[in-house]
Coordinates of C-alpha atoms and ligand atoms in Angstrom, one line a residue:
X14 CA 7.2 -15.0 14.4
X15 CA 3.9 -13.1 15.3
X16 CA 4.4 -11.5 18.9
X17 CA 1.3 -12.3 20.6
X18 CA -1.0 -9.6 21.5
X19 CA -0.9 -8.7 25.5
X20 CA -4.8 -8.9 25.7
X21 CA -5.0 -11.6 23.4
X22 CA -5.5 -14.7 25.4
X23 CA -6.8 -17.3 21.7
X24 CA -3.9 -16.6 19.7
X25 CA -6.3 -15.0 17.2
X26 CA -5.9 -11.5 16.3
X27 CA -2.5 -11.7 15.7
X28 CA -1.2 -10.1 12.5
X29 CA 2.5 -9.1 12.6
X30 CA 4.8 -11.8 11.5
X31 CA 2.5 -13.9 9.7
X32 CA 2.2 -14.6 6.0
X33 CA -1.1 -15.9 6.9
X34 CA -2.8 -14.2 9.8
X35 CA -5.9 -15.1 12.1
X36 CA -7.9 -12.2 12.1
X37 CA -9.5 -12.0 15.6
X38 CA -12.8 -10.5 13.4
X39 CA -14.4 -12.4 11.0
X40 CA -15.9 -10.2 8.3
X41 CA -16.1 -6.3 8.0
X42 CA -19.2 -4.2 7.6
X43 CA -20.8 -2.3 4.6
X44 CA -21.5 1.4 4.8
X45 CA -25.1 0.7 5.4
X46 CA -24.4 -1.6 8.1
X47 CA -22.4 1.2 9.7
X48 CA -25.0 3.7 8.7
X49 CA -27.8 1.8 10.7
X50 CA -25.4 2.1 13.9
X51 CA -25.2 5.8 13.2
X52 CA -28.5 6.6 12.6
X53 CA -29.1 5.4 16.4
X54 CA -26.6 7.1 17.9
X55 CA -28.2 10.4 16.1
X56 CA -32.0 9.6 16.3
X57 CA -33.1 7.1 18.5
X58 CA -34.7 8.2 21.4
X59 CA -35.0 5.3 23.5
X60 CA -31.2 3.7 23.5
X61 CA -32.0 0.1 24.6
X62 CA -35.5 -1.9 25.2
X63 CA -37.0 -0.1 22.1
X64 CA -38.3 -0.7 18.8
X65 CA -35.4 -1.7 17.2
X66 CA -34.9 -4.5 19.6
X67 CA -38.2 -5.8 18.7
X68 CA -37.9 -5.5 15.3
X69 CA -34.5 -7.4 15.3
X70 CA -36.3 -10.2 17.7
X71 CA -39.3 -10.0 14.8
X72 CA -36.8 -10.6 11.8
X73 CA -34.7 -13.2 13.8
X74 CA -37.9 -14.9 13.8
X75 CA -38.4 -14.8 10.8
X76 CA -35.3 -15.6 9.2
X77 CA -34.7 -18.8 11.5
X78 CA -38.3 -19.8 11.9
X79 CA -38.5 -19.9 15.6
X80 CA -41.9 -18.9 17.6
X81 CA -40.2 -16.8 19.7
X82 CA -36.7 -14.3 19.8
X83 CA -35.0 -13.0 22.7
X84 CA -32.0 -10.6 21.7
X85 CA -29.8 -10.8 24.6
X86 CA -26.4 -9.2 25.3
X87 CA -23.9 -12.3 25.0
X88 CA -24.6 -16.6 23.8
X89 CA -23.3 -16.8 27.4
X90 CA -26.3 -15.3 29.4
X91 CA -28.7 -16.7 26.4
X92 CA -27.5 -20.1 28.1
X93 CA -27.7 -18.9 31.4
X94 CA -31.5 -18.2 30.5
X95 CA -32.0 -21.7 29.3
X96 CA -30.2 -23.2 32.0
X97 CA -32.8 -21.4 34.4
X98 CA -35.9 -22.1 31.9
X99 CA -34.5 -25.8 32.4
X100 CA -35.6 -25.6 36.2
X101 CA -31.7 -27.4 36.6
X102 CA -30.9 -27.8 40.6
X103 CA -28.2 -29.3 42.3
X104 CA -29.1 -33.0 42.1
X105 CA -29.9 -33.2 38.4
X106 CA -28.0 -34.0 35.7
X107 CA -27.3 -32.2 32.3
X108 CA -25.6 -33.7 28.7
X109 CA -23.3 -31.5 27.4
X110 CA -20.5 -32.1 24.9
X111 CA -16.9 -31.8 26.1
X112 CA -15.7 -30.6 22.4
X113 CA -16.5 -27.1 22.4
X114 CA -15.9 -23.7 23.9
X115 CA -16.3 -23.3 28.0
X116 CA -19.3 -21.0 27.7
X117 CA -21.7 -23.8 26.5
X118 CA -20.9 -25.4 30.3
X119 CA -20.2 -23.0 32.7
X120 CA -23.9 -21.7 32.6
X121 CA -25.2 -24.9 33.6
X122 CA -22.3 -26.0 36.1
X123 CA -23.6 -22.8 37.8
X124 CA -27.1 -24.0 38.3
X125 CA -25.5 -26.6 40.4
X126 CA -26.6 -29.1 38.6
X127 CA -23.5 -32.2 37.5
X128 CA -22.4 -31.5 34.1
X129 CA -22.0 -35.0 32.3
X130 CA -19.6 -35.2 29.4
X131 CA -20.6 -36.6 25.7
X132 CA -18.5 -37.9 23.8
X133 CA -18.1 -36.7 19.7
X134 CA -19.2 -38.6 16.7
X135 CA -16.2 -39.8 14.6
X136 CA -17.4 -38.9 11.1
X137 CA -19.5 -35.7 12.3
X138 CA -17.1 -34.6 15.0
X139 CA -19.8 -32.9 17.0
X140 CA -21.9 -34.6 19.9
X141 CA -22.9 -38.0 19.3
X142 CA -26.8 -38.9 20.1
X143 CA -25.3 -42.6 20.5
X144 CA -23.0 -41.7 23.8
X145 CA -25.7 -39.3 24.7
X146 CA -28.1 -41.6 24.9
X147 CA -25.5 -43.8 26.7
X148 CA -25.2 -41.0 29.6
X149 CA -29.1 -40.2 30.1
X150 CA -29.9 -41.5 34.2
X151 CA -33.1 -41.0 36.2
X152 CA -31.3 -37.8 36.9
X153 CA -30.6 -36.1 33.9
X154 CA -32.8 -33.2 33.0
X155 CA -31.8 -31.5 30.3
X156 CA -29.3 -32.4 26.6
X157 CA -27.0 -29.2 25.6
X158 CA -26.0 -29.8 21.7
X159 CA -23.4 -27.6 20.1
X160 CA -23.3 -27.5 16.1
X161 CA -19.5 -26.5 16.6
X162 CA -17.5 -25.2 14.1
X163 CA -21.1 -24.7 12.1
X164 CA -21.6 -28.0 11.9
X165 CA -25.5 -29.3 12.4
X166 CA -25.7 -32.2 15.3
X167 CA -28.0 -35.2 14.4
X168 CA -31.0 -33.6 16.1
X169 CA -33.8 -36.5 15.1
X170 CA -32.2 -38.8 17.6
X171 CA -31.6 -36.2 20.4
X172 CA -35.2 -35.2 20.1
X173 CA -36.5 -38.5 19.9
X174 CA -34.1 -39.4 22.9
X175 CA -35.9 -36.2 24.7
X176 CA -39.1 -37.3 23.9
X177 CA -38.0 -40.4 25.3
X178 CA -37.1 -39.3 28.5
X179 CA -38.8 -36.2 28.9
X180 CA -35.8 -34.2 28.0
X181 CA -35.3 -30.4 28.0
X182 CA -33.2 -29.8 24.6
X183 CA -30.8 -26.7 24.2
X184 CA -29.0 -26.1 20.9
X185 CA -25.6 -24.0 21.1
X186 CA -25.9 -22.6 18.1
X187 CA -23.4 -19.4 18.6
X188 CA -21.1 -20.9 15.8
X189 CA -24.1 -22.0 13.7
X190 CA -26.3 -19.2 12.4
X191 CA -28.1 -20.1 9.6
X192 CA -26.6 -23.5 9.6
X193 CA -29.3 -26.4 8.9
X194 CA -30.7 -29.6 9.5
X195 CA -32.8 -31.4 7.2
X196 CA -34.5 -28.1 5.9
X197 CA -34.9 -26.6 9.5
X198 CA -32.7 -23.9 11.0
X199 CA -30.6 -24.8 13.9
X200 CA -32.4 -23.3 16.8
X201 CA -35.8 -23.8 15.6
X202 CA -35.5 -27.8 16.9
X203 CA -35.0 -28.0 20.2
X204 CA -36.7 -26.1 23.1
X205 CA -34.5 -23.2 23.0
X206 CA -31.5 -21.7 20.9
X207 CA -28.6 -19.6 21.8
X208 CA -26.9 -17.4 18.8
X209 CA -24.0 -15.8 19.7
X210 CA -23.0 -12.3 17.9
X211 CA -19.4 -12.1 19.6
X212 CA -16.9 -10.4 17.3
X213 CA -15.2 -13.7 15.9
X214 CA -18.5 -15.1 15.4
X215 CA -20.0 -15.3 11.3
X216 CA -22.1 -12.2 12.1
X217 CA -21.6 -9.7 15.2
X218 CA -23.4 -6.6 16.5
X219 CA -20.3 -4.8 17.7
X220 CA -18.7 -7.2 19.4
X221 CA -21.3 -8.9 22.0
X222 CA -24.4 -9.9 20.8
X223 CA -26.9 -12.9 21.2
X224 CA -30.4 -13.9 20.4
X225 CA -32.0 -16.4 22.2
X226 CA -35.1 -18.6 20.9
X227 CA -37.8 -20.4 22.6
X228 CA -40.2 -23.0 21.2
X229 CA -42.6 -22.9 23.9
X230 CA -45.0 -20.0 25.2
X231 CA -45.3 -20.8 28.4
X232 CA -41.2 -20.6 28.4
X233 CA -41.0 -18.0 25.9
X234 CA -43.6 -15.9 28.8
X235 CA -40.8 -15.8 31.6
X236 CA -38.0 -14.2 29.5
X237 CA -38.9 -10.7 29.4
X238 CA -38.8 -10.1 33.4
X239 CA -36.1 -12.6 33.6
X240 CA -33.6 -10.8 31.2
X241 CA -34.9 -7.2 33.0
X242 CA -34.7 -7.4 36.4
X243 CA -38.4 -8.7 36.9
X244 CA -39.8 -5.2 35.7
X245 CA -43.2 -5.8 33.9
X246 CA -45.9 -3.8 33.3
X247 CA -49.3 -3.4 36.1
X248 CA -51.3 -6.4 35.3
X249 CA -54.6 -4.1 35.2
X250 CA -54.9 -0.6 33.9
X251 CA -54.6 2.5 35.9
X252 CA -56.1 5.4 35.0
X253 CA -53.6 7.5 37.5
X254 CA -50.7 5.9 35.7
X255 CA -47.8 6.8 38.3
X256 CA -49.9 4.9 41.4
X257 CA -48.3 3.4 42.6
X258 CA -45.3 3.3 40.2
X259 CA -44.3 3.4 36.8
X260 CA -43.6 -0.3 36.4
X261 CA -44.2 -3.7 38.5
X262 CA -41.3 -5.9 39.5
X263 CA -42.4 -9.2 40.4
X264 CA -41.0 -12.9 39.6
X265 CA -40.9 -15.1 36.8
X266 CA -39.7 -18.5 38.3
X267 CA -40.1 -19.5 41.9
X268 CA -37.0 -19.0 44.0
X269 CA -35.1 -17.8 40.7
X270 CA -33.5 -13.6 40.9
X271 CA -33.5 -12.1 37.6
X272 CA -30.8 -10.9 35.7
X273 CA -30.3 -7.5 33.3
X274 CA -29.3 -9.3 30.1
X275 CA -30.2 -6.6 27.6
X276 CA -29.2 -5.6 24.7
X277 CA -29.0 -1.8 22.9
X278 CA -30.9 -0.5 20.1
X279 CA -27.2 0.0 18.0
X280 CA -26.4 -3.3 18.2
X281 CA -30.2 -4.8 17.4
X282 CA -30.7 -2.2 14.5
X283 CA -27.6 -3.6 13.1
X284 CA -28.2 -6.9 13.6
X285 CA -31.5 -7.1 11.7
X286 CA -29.2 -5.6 9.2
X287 CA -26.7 -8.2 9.2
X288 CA -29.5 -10.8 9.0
X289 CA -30.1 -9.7 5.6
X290 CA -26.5 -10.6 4.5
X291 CA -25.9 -13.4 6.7
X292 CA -26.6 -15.9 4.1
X293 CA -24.3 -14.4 1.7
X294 CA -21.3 -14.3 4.2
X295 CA -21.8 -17.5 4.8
X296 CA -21.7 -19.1 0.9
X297 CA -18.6 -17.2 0.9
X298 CA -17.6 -19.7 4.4
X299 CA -18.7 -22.6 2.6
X300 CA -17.4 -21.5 -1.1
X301 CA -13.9 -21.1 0.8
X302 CA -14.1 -24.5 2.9
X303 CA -14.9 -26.7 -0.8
X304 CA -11.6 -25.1 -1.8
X305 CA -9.5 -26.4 0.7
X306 CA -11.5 -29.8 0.7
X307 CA -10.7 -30.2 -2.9
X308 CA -7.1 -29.4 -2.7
X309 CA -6.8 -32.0 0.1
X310 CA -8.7 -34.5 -1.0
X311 CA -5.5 -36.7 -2.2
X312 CA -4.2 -36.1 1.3
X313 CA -5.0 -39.0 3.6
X314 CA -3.1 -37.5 6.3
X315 CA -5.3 -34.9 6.3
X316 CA -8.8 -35.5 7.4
X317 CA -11.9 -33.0 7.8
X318 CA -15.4 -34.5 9.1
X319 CA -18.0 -35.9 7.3
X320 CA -20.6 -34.0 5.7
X321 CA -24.5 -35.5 5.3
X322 CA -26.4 -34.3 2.2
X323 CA -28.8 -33.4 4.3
X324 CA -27.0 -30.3 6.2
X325 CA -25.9 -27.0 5.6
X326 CA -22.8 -26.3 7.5
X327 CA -21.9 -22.8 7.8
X328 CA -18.0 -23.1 8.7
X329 CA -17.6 -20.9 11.5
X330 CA -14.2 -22.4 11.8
X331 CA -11.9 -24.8 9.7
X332 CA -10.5 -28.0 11.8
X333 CA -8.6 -30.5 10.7
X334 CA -7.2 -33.7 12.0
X335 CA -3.9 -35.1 10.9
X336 CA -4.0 -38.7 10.9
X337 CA -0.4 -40.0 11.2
X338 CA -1.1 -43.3 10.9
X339 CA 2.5 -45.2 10.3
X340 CA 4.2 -41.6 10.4
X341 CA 6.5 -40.9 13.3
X342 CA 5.1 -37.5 13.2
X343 CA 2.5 -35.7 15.9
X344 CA 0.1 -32.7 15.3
X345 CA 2.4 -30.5 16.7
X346 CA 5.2 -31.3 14.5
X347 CA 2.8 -30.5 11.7
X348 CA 2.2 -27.3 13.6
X349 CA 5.8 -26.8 13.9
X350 CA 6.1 -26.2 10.8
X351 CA 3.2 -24.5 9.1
X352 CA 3.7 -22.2 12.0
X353 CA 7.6 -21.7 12.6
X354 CA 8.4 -21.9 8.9
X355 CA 5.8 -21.5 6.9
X356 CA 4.3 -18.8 9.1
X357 CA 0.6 -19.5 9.4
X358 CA -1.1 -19.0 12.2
X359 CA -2.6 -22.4 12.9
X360 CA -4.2 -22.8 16.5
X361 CA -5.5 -25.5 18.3
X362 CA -8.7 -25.1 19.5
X363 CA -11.5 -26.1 22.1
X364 CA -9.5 -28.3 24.4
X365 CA -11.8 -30.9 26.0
X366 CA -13.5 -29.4 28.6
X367 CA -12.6 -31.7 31.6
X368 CA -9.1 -31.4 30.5
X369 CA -9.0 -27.6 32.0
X370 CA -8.1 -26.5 35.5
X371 CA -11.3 -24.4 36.2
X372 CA -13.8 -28.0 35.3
X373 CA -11.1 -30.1 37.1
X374 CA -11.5 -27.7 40.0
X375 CA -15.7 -27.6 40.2
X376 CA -15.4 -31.4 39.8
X377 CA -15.8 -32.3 36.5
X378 CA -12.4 -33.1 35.8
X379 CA -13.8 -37.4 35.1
X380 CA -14.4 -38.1 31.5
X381 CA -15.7 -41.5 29.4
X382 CA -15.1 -39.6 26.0
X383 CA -13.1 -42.5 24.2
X384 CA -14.0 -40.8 20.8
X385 CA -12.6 -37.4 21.5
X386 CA -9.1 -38.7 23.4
X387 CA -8.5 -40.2 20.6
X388 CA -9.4 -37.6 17.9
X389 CA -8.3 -34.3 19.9
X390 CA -4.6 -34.5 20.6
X391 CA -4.1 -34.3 16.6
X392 CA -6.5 -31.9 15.5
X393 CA -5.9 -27.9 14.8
X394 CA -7.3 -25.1 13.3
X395 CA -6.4 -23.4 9.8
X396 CA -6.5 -19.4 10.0
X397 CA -9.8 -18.4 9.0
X398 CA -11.9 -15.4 8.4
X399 CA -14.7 -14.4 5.8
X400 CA -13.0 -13.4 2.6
X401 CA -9.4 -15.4 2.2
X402 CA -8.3 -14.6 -1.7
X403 CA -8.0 -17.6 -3.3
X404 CA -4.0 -17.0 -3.5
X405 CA -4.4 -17.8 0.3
X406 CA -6.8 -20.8 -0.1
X407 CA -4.0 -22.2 -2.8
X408 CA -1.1 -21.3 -0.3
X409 CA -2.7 -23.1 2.8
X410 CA -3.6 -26.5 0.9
X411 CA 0.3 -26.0 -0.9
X412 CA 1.6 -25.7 2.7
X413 CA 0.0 -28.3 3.9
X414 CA 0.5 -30.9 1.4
X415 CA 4.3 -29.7 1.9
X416 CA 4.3 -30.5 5.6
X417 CA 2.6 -33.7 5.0
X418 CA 5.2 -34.7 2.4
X419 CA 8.2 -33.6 4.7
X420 CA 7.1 -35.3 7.9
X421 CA 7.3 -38.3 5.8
X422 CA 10.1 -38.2 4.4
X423 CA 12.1 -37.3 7.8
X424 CA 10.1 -40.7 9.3
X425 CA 11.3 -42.7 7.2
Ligands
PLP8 C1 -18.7 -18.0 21.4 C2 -19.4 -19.1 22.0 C3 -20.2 -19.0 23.1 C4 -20.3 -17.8 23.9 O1 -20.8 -16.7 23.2 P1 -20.6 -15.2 23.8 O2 -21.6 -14.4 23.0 O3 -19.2 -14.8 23.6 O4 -21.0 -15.3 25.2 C5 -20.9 -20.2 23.5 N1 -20.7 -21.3 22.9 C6 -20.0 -21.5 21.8 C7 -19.9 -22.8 21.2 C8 -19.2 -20.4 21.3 O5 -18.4 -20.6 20.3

């Protein structure tokens, strides 16, 4: 059995013990890639705010056609930013999923503002625009969507619900880079995006890492000062360019502090370099994930969600659900298992938010998520990383199907 790492609080990352680990990184990094970080550290004279940030903010635009970039130093504060671009106060209500990771929420539970749960979709197994649109009052102000897992939400609905009701729209996109929805990127459809470049995510600038897109101007206009402590330029020009200071600091929103979100020049000169390979890291997601769907596919106790045509999901992760229908067998006998036995590190992942102490505690411990209770308690998470031999593929489907076949058996 894999001892689990002191600092490791996910269960990823551990190696020792396991015939098949859960790397806590996704993918490595080419020479070049490593290069690019190097030739900052040797050259660059300005180390953060510089041209290389802008140029990774430039290329992000272009590669995800979004007006606007932001590169940010964690998905975290990029939701933070559109939390406070939302204009969210204690009194209004805000959508958010309850199946995903606690950083999509805790930005907007700290505007004050009630955090309502939505329910999933059965087939997609991310938000559902149906219970979303059940959950919109006179109050609510804003709809946070997650594509998790790299999955693309049904974002016609959610926009048209917006429009509807005059809507703010965030997309969590920091397991979806790249990932699309009927020809658009994810991020380029509602008014803002958050990309996340964390060190498990499908591309990461050494660890931390966000952009964060804005559709509108007048939005896209606040972010500098916010994410800089308010420092702007003198609105005229001085011809004694020390009076009275170097730079202004002045305020972006009414009532609103700003924050130092920034990011370095290392970390934006490699992303723009990682940008370039992203697509190709993720085929090699989505080359692996058809794999395992086709050696499961005459496993009916074994269910992934449904995939539209008209999607590109970039499998940031690989859930399952096992659906013991007529076995006397639970998930975590399944897990039992392919973990004790068979040693593979399968994890359960993204508990439903109001389940945990610290959303019980702030008072959002209520839920009317019939979908999800349902679903949750039987779904897990197959190790998964950028590169699995097929040897590995063959042995996780094998191992599977064998754990299927002997939970049966004993319930009989
Ligand atoms: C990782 C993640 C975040 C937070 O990203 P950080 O860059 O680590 O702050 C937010 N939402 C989801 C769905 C994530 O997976």
């Amino acid at each position: 059995m894999g001892k689990r790492a002191a600092d490791d609080a996910s269960g990823r990352g551990v190696v020792a013990g396991f015939a098949v680990p859960f790397p806590a990184r996704m993918s490595g990094y080419t020479e070049a890639e490593i290069e690019a970080v190097v030739d900052v550290m040797r050259n660059a004279d300005a180390l953060t705010q510089s041209k290389r940030m802008k140029q990774f903010e430039a290329d992000f635009c272009a590669y995800n056609g979004s007006p606007h970039a932001f590169a940010l130093d964690n998905c975290t504060n990029s939701l933070r930013l559109a939390a406070i671009l939302c204009r969210l106060k204690p009194g209004d209500e805000v959508i958010i999923p309850a199946y995903t990771f606690c950083a999509t929420a805790i930005p907007f539970g700290g505007t004050g503002a009630r955090i309502v749960w939505a329910d999933i979709d059965p087939e997609r197994r991310v938000v559902s625009p149906e219970d979303v649109a059940r959950k919109i009052t006179p109050r609510t102000r804003a709809i946070v969507v997650v594509h998790l897992l790299g999955m693309p939400v049904d974002m016609d609905p959610i926009m048209a619900l917006a429009r509807k009701h005059g809507l703010r729209v965030v997309e969590d996109c920091a397991q979806a880079p790249g990932a699309e929805y009927k020809g658009r990127k994810c991020g380029s459809i509602g008014d803002f995006g958050c990309f996340s470049f964390h060190g498990a995510k499908n591309i990461t600038t050494l660890g931390e890492g966000s952009i964060l897109t804005v559709a509108r101007d007048e939005d896209a206009q606040l972010v500098p000062g916010l994410r800089h402590n308010g420092c702007r330029p003198f609105a005229a020009p001085r011809t004694r360019d020390w009076v009275p200071a170097m730079s202004n600091v002045d305020l972006d929103i009414p009532g609103v502090w700003p924050q130092n979100f920034c990011l370095g020049e290392a970390q934006c000169a490699l992303g723009s370099m990682l940008l370039k390979r992203l697509d190709t890291i993720n085929q090699t997601l989505m080359d692996q994930a058809q794999k395992i769907r086709v050696g499961i596919a005459d496993l009916p106790e074994i269910t992934m969600h449904t995939i539209p045509n008209d999607v590109k999901h970039v499998y940031h992760q690989f859930v399952l659900h096992f659906n013991n229908n007529g076995i006397h067998a639970t998930r975590d006998d399944l897990l039992d298992i392919l973990v004790h036995e068979k040693r593979i590190r399968a994890l359960v992942q993204y508990y439903p938010l109001y389940r945990y102490p610290l959303f019980q505690k702030m008072g959002f411990g209520e839920q009317d998520c019939p979908v999800l209770e349902k679903w949750w308690d039987n779904s897990f998470s197959l190790p998964w990383w950028c590169g699995i031999p097929d040897d590995t593929l063959a042995l996780l489907v094998a191992a599977l199907k064998d754990s299927v076949r002997r939970l049966k058996e004993k319930g009989r």
